[in-house]
């Protein structure tokens, strides 16, 4: 698998980075091929590009999508996750902190205080997932650094005869399993 960095500002004021994954996951209906991370005055915005899903095809893919957002370079692992079943429901949530903190970040079925700062757009028929966390004091307010890990799993498909499982499931990671994109430093611009 080849992972390339398409564009990233090299100065200390990097505000976006795009990471590509041209070789991995090609057998999955949810093939991930690019993620762009922006960290600026408008907030943190992550745009994931993937193979478009044709919902009118003879079979419908079934699986899940997960985006891990790491906002603290001094702490191990991600602080937030955006997860959704395909087709199905899901949402953004905090992975760390007190119960009250985690509840404030929930976006589904009813958004918490900080969850209201999150905008999620799943446009799978056009091959795009966008998660935008707007800055708000007391929630996520201009993190110094951010990075992401994205994973898709196609567990099977549904056609006229029912559900058919893939064993093993078709999994695609961007950039790699248990790794993250490069850090993107906050910039006011």
PDB file of C-alpha atoms in Angstrom:
ATOM      1  CA  UNK A   1       0.000   0.000   0.000  1.00  0.00           C
ATOM      2  CA  UNK A   2       1.324   3.420  -0.945  1.00  0.00           C
ATOM      3  CA  UNK A   3       0.398   6.480   1.044  1.00  0.00           C
ATOM      4  CA  UNK A   4       1.358   9.855  -0.306  1.00  0.00           C
ATOM      5  CA  UNK A   5       1.099  13.333   1.022  1.00  0.00           C
ATOM      6  CA  UNK A   6      -0.441  15.399  -1.775  1.00  0.00           C
ATOM      7  CA  UNK A   7      -0.233  18.789  -0.166  1.00  0.00           C
ATOM      8  CA  UNK A   8       0.711  20.128   3.179  1.00  0.00           C
ATOM      9  CA  UNK A   9       2.063  23.507   4.026  1.00  0.00           C
ATOM     10  CA  UNK A  10       5.596  23.017   5.248  1.00  0.00           C
ATOM     11  CA  UNK A  11       5.709  26.071   7.459  1.00  0.00           C
ATOM     12  CA  UNK A  12       4.863  26.036  11.139  1.00  0.00           C
ATOM     13  CA  UNK A  13       1.502  27.512  10.145  1.00  0.00           C
ATOM     14  CA  UNK A  14       0.216  24.456   8.274  1.00  0.00           C
ATOM     15  CA  UNK A  15      -3.552  24.565   8.240  1.00  0.00           C
ATOM     16  CA  UNK A  16      -4.417  21.689   5.961  1.00  0.00           C
ATOM     17  CA  UNK A  17      -3.015  18.406   4.706  1.00  0.00           C
ATOM     18  CA  UNK A  18      -4.284  15.893   2.162  1.00  0.00           C
ATOM     19  CA  UNK A  19      -3.321  12.239   2.423  1.00  0.00           C
ATOM     20  CA  UNK A  20      -4.007   9.759  -0.361  1.00  0.00           C
ATOM     21  CA  UNK A  21      -4.392   5.979  -0.344  1.00  0.00           C
ATOM     22  CA  UNK A  22      -4.453   4.973  -4.017  1.00  0.00           C
ATOM     23  CA  UNK A  23      -3.720   1.271  -3.573  1.00  0.00           C
ATOM     24  CA  UNK A  24      -5.733   0.020  -0.603  1.00  0.00           C
ATOM     25  CA  UNK A  25      -9.257  -1.330  -0.284  1.00  0.00           C
ATOM     26  CA  UNK A  26     -10.045  -1.537  -3.986  1.00  0.00           C
ATOM     27  CA  UNK A  27     -12.231  -4.624  -3.513  1.00  0.00           C
ATOM     28  CA  UNK A  28     -14.566  -2.789  -1.111  1.00  0.00           C
ATOM     29  CA  UNK A  29     -17.614  -0.784  -2.152  1.00  0.00           C
ATOM     30  CA  UNK A  30     -16.361   1.714   0.453  1.00  0.00           C
ATOM     31  CA  UNK A  31     -12.833   2.156  -0.961  1.00  0.00           C
ATOM     32  CA  UNK A  32     -11.190   5.161   0.740  1.00  0.00           C
ATOM     33  CA  UNK A  33      -8.758   7.097  -1.409  1.00  0.00           C
ATOM     34  CA  UNK A  34      -8.217  10.581   0.060  1.00  0.00           C
ATOM     35  CA  UNK A  35      -8.683  12.528   3.284  1.00  0.00           C
ATOM     36  CA  UNK A  36      -8.211  16.265   3.699  1.00  0.00           C
ATOM     37  CA  UNK A  37      -7.801  17.753   7.181  1.00  0.00           C
ATOM     38  CA  UNK A  38      -8.240  21.511   7.726  1.00  0.00           C
ATOM     39  CA  UNK A  39      -7.517  23.222  11.073  1.00  0.00           C
ATOM     40  CA  UNK A  40      -8.197  26.966  10.934  1.00  0.00           C
ATOM     41  CA  UNK A  41     -10.315  29.777  12.396  1.00  0.00           C
ATOM     42  CA  UNK A  42     -13.498  28.205  10.975  1.00  0.00           C
ATOM     43  CA  UNK A  43     -12.830  25.002  12.921  1.00  0.00           C
ATOM     44  CA  UNK A  44     -11.691  21.496  12.135  1.00  0.00           C
ATOM     45  CA  UNK A  45     -12.996  20.095   8.866  1.00  0.00           C
ATOM     46  CA  UNK A  46     -12.294  16.600   7.599  1.00  0.00           C
ATOM     47  CA  UNK A  47     -13.287  15.606   4.067  1.00  0.00           C
ATOM     48  CA  UNK A  48     -13.026  11.935   3.143  1.00  0.00           C
ATOM     49  CA  UNK A  49     -13.246  10.871  -0.493  1.00  0.00           C
ATOM     50  CA  UNK A  50     -14.241   7.329  -1.313  1.00  0.00           C
ATOM     51  CA  UNK A  51     -15.609   5.245  -4.151  1.00  0.00           C
ATOM     52  CA  UNK A  52     -19.188   6.457  -4.883  1.00  0.00           C
ATOM     53  CA  UNK A  53     -21.937   4.048  -3.817  1.00  0.00           C
ATOM     54  CA  UNK A  54     -24.586   3.211  -6.404  1.00  0.00           C
ATOM     55  CA  UNK A  55     -27.746   2.671  -4.328  1.00  0.00           C
ATOM     56  CA  UNK A  56     -29.644   1.692  -7.506  1.00  0.00           C
ATOM     57  CA  UNK A  57     -27.328  -1.223  -8.349  1.00  0.00           C
ATOM     58  CA  UNK A  58     -28.509  -4.831  -8.128  1.00  0.00           C
ATOM     59  CA  UNK A  59     -26.945  -5.118  -4.672  1.00  0.00           C
ATOM     60  CA  UNK A  60     -26.591  -2.709  -1.755  1.00  0.00           C
ATOM     61  CA  UNK A  61     -23.319  -2.717   0.214  1.00  0.00           C
ATOM     62  CA  UNK A  62     -23.541  -3.137   3.980  1.00  0.00           C
ATOM     63  CA  UNK A  63     -20.897  -2.066   6.464  1.00  0.00           C
ATOM     64  CA  UNK A  64     -19.666   0.823   8.547  1.00  0.00           C
ATOM     65  CA  UNK A  65     -17.564   3.972   8.455  1.00  0.00           C
ATOM     66  CA  UNK A  66     -15.387   5.296  11.285  1.00  0.00           C
ATOM     67  CA  UNK A  67     -13.335   8.461  11.567  1.00  0.00           C
ATOM     68  CA  UNK A  68     -11.071   8.962  14.587  1.00  0.00           C
ATOM     69  CA  UNK A  69     -10.109  12.575  15.380  1.00  0.00           C
ATOM     70  CA  UNK A  70      -7.009  13.146  17.504  1.00  0.00           C
ATOM     71  CA  UNK A  71      -6.841  16.698  18.893  1.00  0.00           C
ATOM     72  CA  UNK A  72      -4.211  16.361  21.610  1.00  0.00           C
ATOM     73  CA  UNK A  73      -0.665  15.575  20.512  1.00  0.00           C
ATOM     74  CA  UNK A  74       0.353  15.043  24.155  1.00  0.00           C
ATOM     75  CA  UNK A  75      -2.234  12.309  24.779  1.00  0.00           C
ATOM     76  CA  UNK A  76      -2.270   8.842  23.237  1.00  0.00           C
ATOM     77  CA  UNK A  77      -5.066   7.997  20.830  1.00  0.00           C
ATOM     78  CA  UNK A  78      -8.040   9.879  19.503  1.00  0.00           C
ATOM     79  CA  UNK A  79     -10.354  12.055  21.563  1.00  0.00           C
ATOM     80  CA  UNK A  80     -13.354  11.852  19.198  1.00  0.00           C
ATOM     81  CA  UNK A  81     -14.996   9.409  16.791  1.00  0.00           C
ATOM     82  CA  UNK A  82     -17.570   9.736  14.048  1.00  0.00           C
ATOM     83  CA  UNK A  83     -19.139   6.353  13.296  1.00  0.00           C
ATOM     84  CA  UNK A  84     -22.065   5.289  11.151  1.00  0.00           C
ATOM     85  CA  UNK A  85     -23.533   2.050   9.872  1.00  0.00           C
ATOM     86  CA  UNK A  86     -24.032   1.837   6.119  1.00  0.00           C
ATOM     87  CA  UNK A  87     -26.935   1.922   5.610  1.00  0.00           C
ATOM     88  CA  UNK A  88     -27.895   3.062   9.073  1.00  0.00           C
ATOM     89  CA  UNK A  89     -27.366   5.568  11.809  1.00  0.00           C
ATOM     90  CA  UNK A  90     -24.487   6.764  13.903  1.00  0.00           C
ATOM     91  CA  UNK A  91     -22.878   9.991  14.924  1.00  0.00           C
ATOM     92  CA  UNK A  92     -20.067  11.950  16.468  1.00  0.00           C
ATOM     93  CA  UNK A  93     -19.001  11.369  20.070  1.00  0.00           C
ATOM     94  CA  UNK A  94     -16.202  11.988  22.558  1.00  0.00           C
ATOM     95  CA  UNK A  95     -14.099   8.962  23.475  1.00  0.00           C
ATOM     96  CA  UNK A  96     -12.458  10.408  26.586  1.00  0.00           C
ATOM     97  CA  UNK A  97     -13.493  12.494  29.571  1.00  0.00           C
ATOM     98  CA  UNK A  98     -16.221  12.449  32.165  1.00  0.00           C
ATOM     99  CA  UNK A  99     -19.705  11.107  31.469  1.00  0.00           C
ATOM    100  CA  UNK A 100     -21.055  14.665  31.239  1.00  0.00           C
ATOM    101  CA  UNK A 101     -18.316  15.624  28.766  1.00  0.00           C
ATOM    102  CA  UNK A 102     -18.992  12.579  26.595  1.00  0.00           C
ATOM    103  CA  UNK A 103     -22.767  13.199  26.677  1.00  0.00           C
ATOM    104  CA  UNK A 104     -22.284  16.830  25.593  1.00  0.00           C
ATOM    105  CA  UNK A 105     -20.561  15.644  22.391  1.00  0.00           C
ATOM    106  CA  UNK A 106     -23.242  13.204  21.240  1.00  0.00           C
ATOM    107  CA  UNK A 107     -24.858  14.145  17.907  1.00  0.00           C
ATOM    108  CA  UNK A 108     -27.349  11.278  17.514  1.00  0.00           C
ATOM    109  CA  UNK A 109     -30.228  10.896  18.166  1.00  0.00           C
ATOM    110  CA  UNK A 110     -30.287  14.282  19.928  1.00  0.00           C
ATOM    111  CA  UNK A 111     -27.273  16.611  19.924  1.00  0.00           C
ATOM    112  CA  UNK A 112     -25.655  17.607  23.196  1.00  0.00           C
ATOM    113  CA  UNK A 113     -24.246  21.080  23.864  1.00  0.00           C
ATOM    114  CA  UNK A 114     -20.959  20.425  22.060  1.00  0.00           C
ATOM    115  CA  UNK A 115     -22.588  18.049  19.595  1.00  0.00           C
ATOM    116  CA  UNK A 116     -24.441  21.055  18.172  1.00  0.00           C
ATOM    117  CA  UNK A 117     -21.080  22.378  16.894  1.00  0.00           C
ATOM    118  CA  UNK A 118     -20.613  19.311  14.691  1.00  0.00           C
ATOM    119  CA  UNK A 119     -21.872  19.170  11.102  1.00  0.00           C
ATOM    120  CA  UNK A 120     -21.823  15.754   9.441  1.00  0.00           C
ATOM    121  CA  UNK A 121     -22.566  15.161   5.779  1.00  0.00           C
ATOM    122  CA  UNK A 122     -22.645  11.648   4.380  1.00  0.00           C
ATOM    123  CA  UNK A 123     -22.934  11.907   0.611  1.00  0.00           C
ATOM    124  CA  UNK A 124     -21.953   8.336  -0.251  1.00  0.00           C
ATOM    125  CA  UNK A 125     -23.533   8.406  -3.717  1.00  0.00           C
ATOM    126  CA  UNK A 126     -21.009  11.129  -4.569  1.00  0.00           C
ATOM    127  CA  UNK A 127     -18.208   9.495  -2.590  1.00  0.00           C
ATOM    128  CA  UNK A 128     -17.826  12.115   0.151  1.00  0.00           C
ATOM    129  CA  UNK A 129     -18.043  12.298   3.917  1.00  0.00           C
ATOM    130  CA  UNK A 130     -17.518  15.697   5.570  1.00  0.00           C
ATOM    131  CA  UNK A 131     -17.244  16.269   9.320  1.00  0.00           C
ATOM    132  CA  UNK A 132     -16.917  19.915  10.415  1.00  0.00           C
ATOM    133  CA  UNK A 133     -16.472  20.849  14.075  1.00  0.00           C
ATOM    134  CA  UNK A 134     -17.059  24.565  14.531  1.00  0.00           C
ATOM    135  CA  UNK A 135     -15.037  26.329  17.235  1.00  0.00           C
ATOM    136  CA  UNK A 136     -16.805  27.030  20.509  1.00  0.00           C
ATOM    137  CA  UNK A 137     -15.321  27.826  23.900  1.00  0.00           C
ATOM    138  CA  UNK A 138     -15.988  24.985  26.291  1.00  0.00           C
ATOM    139  CA  UNK A 139     -16.110  22.512  23.398  1.00  0.00           C
ATOM    140  CA  UNK A 140     -13.427  22.253  20.693  1.00  0.00           C
ATOM    141  CA  UNK A 141     -11.858  25.681  20.461  1.00  0.00           C
ATOM    142  CA  UNK A 142      -8.965  25.844  18.013  1.00  0.00           C
ATOM    143  CA  UNK A 143      -6.928  22.752  18.896  1.00  0.00           C
ATOM    144  CA  UNK A 144      -3.204  23.328  18.340  1.00  0.00           C
ATOM    145  CA  UNK A 145      -2.838  20.111  16.291  1.00  0.00           C
ATOM    146  CA  UNK A 146      -5.240  17.604  14.713  1.00  0.00           C
ATOM    147  CA  UNK A 147      -4.924  14.345  12.785  1.00  0.00           C
ATOM    148  CA  UNK A 148      -7.272  11.543  11.742  1.00  0.00           C
ATOM    149  CA  UNK A 149      -7.570   7.843  11.026  1.00  0.00           C
ATOM    150  CA  UNK A 150     -10.359   6.638   8.742  1.00  0.00           C
ATOM    151  CA  UNK A 151     -11.670   3.114   8.331  1.00  0.00           C
ATOM    152  CA  UNK A 152     -14.399   1.564   6.216  1.00  0.00           C
ATOM    153  CA  UNK A 153     -15.700  -1.972   6.518  1.00  0.00           C
ATOM    154  CA  UNK A 154     -17.859  -3.717   3.951  1.00  0.00           C
ATOM    155  CA  UNK A 155     -19.270  -6.706   5.822  1.00  0.00           C
ATOM    156  CA  UNK A 156     -21.427  -7.865   2.912  1.00  0.00           C
ATOM    157  CA  UNK A 157     -24.229  -6.851   0.617  1.00  0.00           C
ATOM    158  CA  UNK A 158     -27.993  -7.190   0.202  1.00  0.00           C
ATOM    159  CA  UNK A 159     -29.642  -8.253  -3.040  1.00  0.00           C
ATOM    160  CA  UNK A 160     -32.992  -9.746  -4.072  1.00  0.00           C
ATOM    161  CA  UNK A 161     -32.156 -13.038  -2.334  1.00  0.00           C
ATOM    162  CA  UNK A 162     -31.182 -11.446   1.000  1.00  0.00           C
ATOM    163  CA  UNK A 163     -28.011 -10.624   2.931  1.00  0.00           C
ATOM    164  CA  UNK A 164     -24.657 -12.098   1.898  1.00  0.00           C
ATOM    165  CA  UNK A 165     -21.716 -11.752   4.304  1.00  0.00           C
ATOM    166  CA  UNK A 166     -18.086 -11.329   3.342  1.00  0.00           C
ATOM    167  CA  UNK A 167     -15.812 -13.527   5.416  1.00  0.00           C
ATOM    168  CA  UNK A 168     -13.515 -11.863   6.135  1.00  0.00           C
ATOM    169  CA  UNK A 169     -14.999  -8.390   5.829  1.00  0.00           C
ATOM    170  CA  UNK A 170     -13.409  -6.013   3.312  1.00  0.00           C
ATOM    171  CA  UNK A 171     -11.612  -3.388   5.385  1.00  0.00           C
ATOM    172  CA  UNK A 172      -9.875  -0.254   4.161  1.00  0.00           C
ATOM    173  CA  UNK A 173      -7.789   2.051   6.377  1.00  0.00           C
ATOM    174  CA  UNK A 174      -6.493   5.500   5.597  1.00  0.00           C
ATOM    175  CA  UNK A 175      -3.615   5.921   6.036  1.00  0.00           C
ATOM    176  CA  UNK A 176      -2.923   2.514   7.665  1.00  0.00           C
ATOM    177  CA  UNK A 177      -4.360   0.387  10.458  1.00  0.00           C
ATOM    178  CA  UNK A 178      -3.486   1.925  13.853  1.00  0.00           C
ATOM    179  CA  UNK A 179      -1.899   5.023  12.314  1.00  0.00           C
ATOM    180  CA  UNK A 180      -2.918   8.608  11.691  1.00  0.00           C
ATOM    181  CA  UNK A 181      -2.451  11.240   9.003  1.00  0.00           C
ATOM    182  CA  UNK A 182       0.233  13.878   9.638  1.00  0.00           C
ATOM    183  CA  UNK A 183      -0.490  16.500  12.299  1.00  0.00           C
ATOM    184  CA  UNK A 184      -2.112  19.690  11.009  1.00  0.00           C
ATOM    185  CA  UNK A 185      -1.228  22.742  13.083  1.00  0.00           C
ATOM    186  CA  UNK A 186      -3.854  25.413  13.777  1.00  0.00           C
ATOM    187  CA  UNK A 187      -3.725  28.577  11.726  1.00  0.00           C
ATOM    188  CA  UNK A 188      -5.949  31.648  11.978  1.00  0.00           C
ATOM    189  CA  UNK A 189      -6.006  31.881   8.174  1.00  0.00           C
TER     190      UNK A 189
END
